[in-house]
Structure formats: C-alpha cells, structure tokens
Amino acid sequence: MRVPWYWPLVLLFLALVGLGVLGVLWLFMALAVGIGIAGVAFERLRRRLFGPRWRRLPPP
C-alpha cells in the first residue's frame, strides 16, 4: 500500500502538536504546584507574623 509523500510530514506535525500540548500541560502543572507552595508558605508566614500576640491567661 503506497502512502502519499506528505504523510510523514503530517505525522511529524501531529507529533509536534502533541508535544506542544504536553509541554503546556506540564507548564500549567508546574505553575499550579508553585502557586500552591507559595500560598502555603505565605499563609504560614502570615500566621507567624500576625498571629495572636498574647496567650490565654493561666487559671487563677
């Protein structure tokens, strides 16, 4: 069965498009992980810096 001469180019184009989609998904995943880590770190820093400044008094 003979295939047209442009089929390898079409397959190469589809492979590159697939790699591009995987790269974009990987980028979004990396950004989500980075934003999540930064959010957790910011929350912990905010609690440490602006938390309650006094402790409950001991019972009399």
Tab-separated table of C-alpha atoms in Angstrom:
chain	number	residue	atom	x	y	z
A	1	MET	CA	0.000	0.000	0.000
A	2	ARG	CA	1.524	3.299	-1.063
A	3	VAL	CA	1.004	6.384	1.017
A	4	PRO	CA	1.201	9.949	-0.242
A	5	TRP	CA	4.555	11.689	0.053
A	6	TYR	CA	3.260	14.188	2.620
A	7	TRP	CA	2.149	11.625	5.213
A	8	PRO	CA	5.466	11.670	7.122
A	9	LEU	CA	5.178	15.448	7.328
A	10	VAL	CA	1.608	15.173	8.628
A	11	LEU	CA	2.680	12.625	11.247
A	12	LEU	CA	5.618	14.812	12.258
A	13	PHE	CA	3.291	17.805	12.574
A	14	LEU	CA	0.872	15.817	14.740
A	15	ALA	CA	3.737	14.607	16.933
A	16	LEU	CA	4.976	18.159	17.401
A	17	VAL	CA	1.472	19.361	18.231
A	18	GLY	CA	1.167	16.567	20.793
A	19	LEU	CA	4.486	17.507	22.361
A	20	GLY	CA	3.370	21.126	22.478
A	21	VAL	CA	0.162	20.159	24.280
A	22	LEU	CA	2.135	18.054	26.758
A	23	GLY	CA	4.514	20.960	27.315
A	24	VAL	CA	1.659	23.363	28.007
A	25	LEU	CA	0.062	20.895	30.434
A	26	TRP	CA	3.407	20.438	32.183
A	27	LEU	CA	3.809	24.215	32.423
A	28	PHE	CA	0.342	24.618	33.955
A	29	MET	CA	1.073	21.799	36.411
A	30	ALA	CA	4.377	23.382	37.422
A	31	LEU	CA	2.701	26.785	37.864
A	32	ALA	CA	-0.063	25.239	39.975
A	33	VAL	CA	2.466	23.482	42.226
A	34	GLY	CA	4.498	26.686	42.561
A	35	ILE	CA	1.439	28.769	43.386
A	36	GLY	CA	0.315	26.169	45.915
A	37	ILE	CA	3.699	26.085	47.647
A	38	ALA	CA	3.859	29.885	47.683
A	39	GLY	CA	0.323	30.073	49.111
A	40	VAL	CA	1.102	27.634	51.909
A	41	ALA	CA	4.350	29.444	52.718
A	42	PHE	CA	2.581	32.816	52.723
A	43	GLU	CA	-0.160	31.518	54.995
A	44	ARG	CA	2.356	30.087	57.453
A	45	LEU	CA	4.358	33.316	57.409
A	46	ARG	CA	1.198	35.384	57.922
A	47	ARG	CA	0.177	33.242	60.882
A	48	ARG	CA	3.646	33.512	62.352
A	49	LEU	CA	3.919	37.286	61.904
A	50	PHE	CA	0.329	38.404	62.539
A	51	GLY	CA	-0.942	35.669	64.806
A	52	PRO	CA	-2.326	36.231	68.283
A	53	ARG	CA	0.120	38.333	70.271
A	54	TRP	CA	-0.995	37.077	73.671
A	55	ARG	CA	-1.670	33.719	75.161
A	56	ARG	CA	-4.608	32.862	77.316
A	57	LEU	CA	-4.035	33.694	80.946
A	58	PRO	CA	-3.449	30.720	83.214
A	59	PRO	CA	-6.255	29.781	85.532
A	60	PRO	CA	-6.206	31.602	88.909
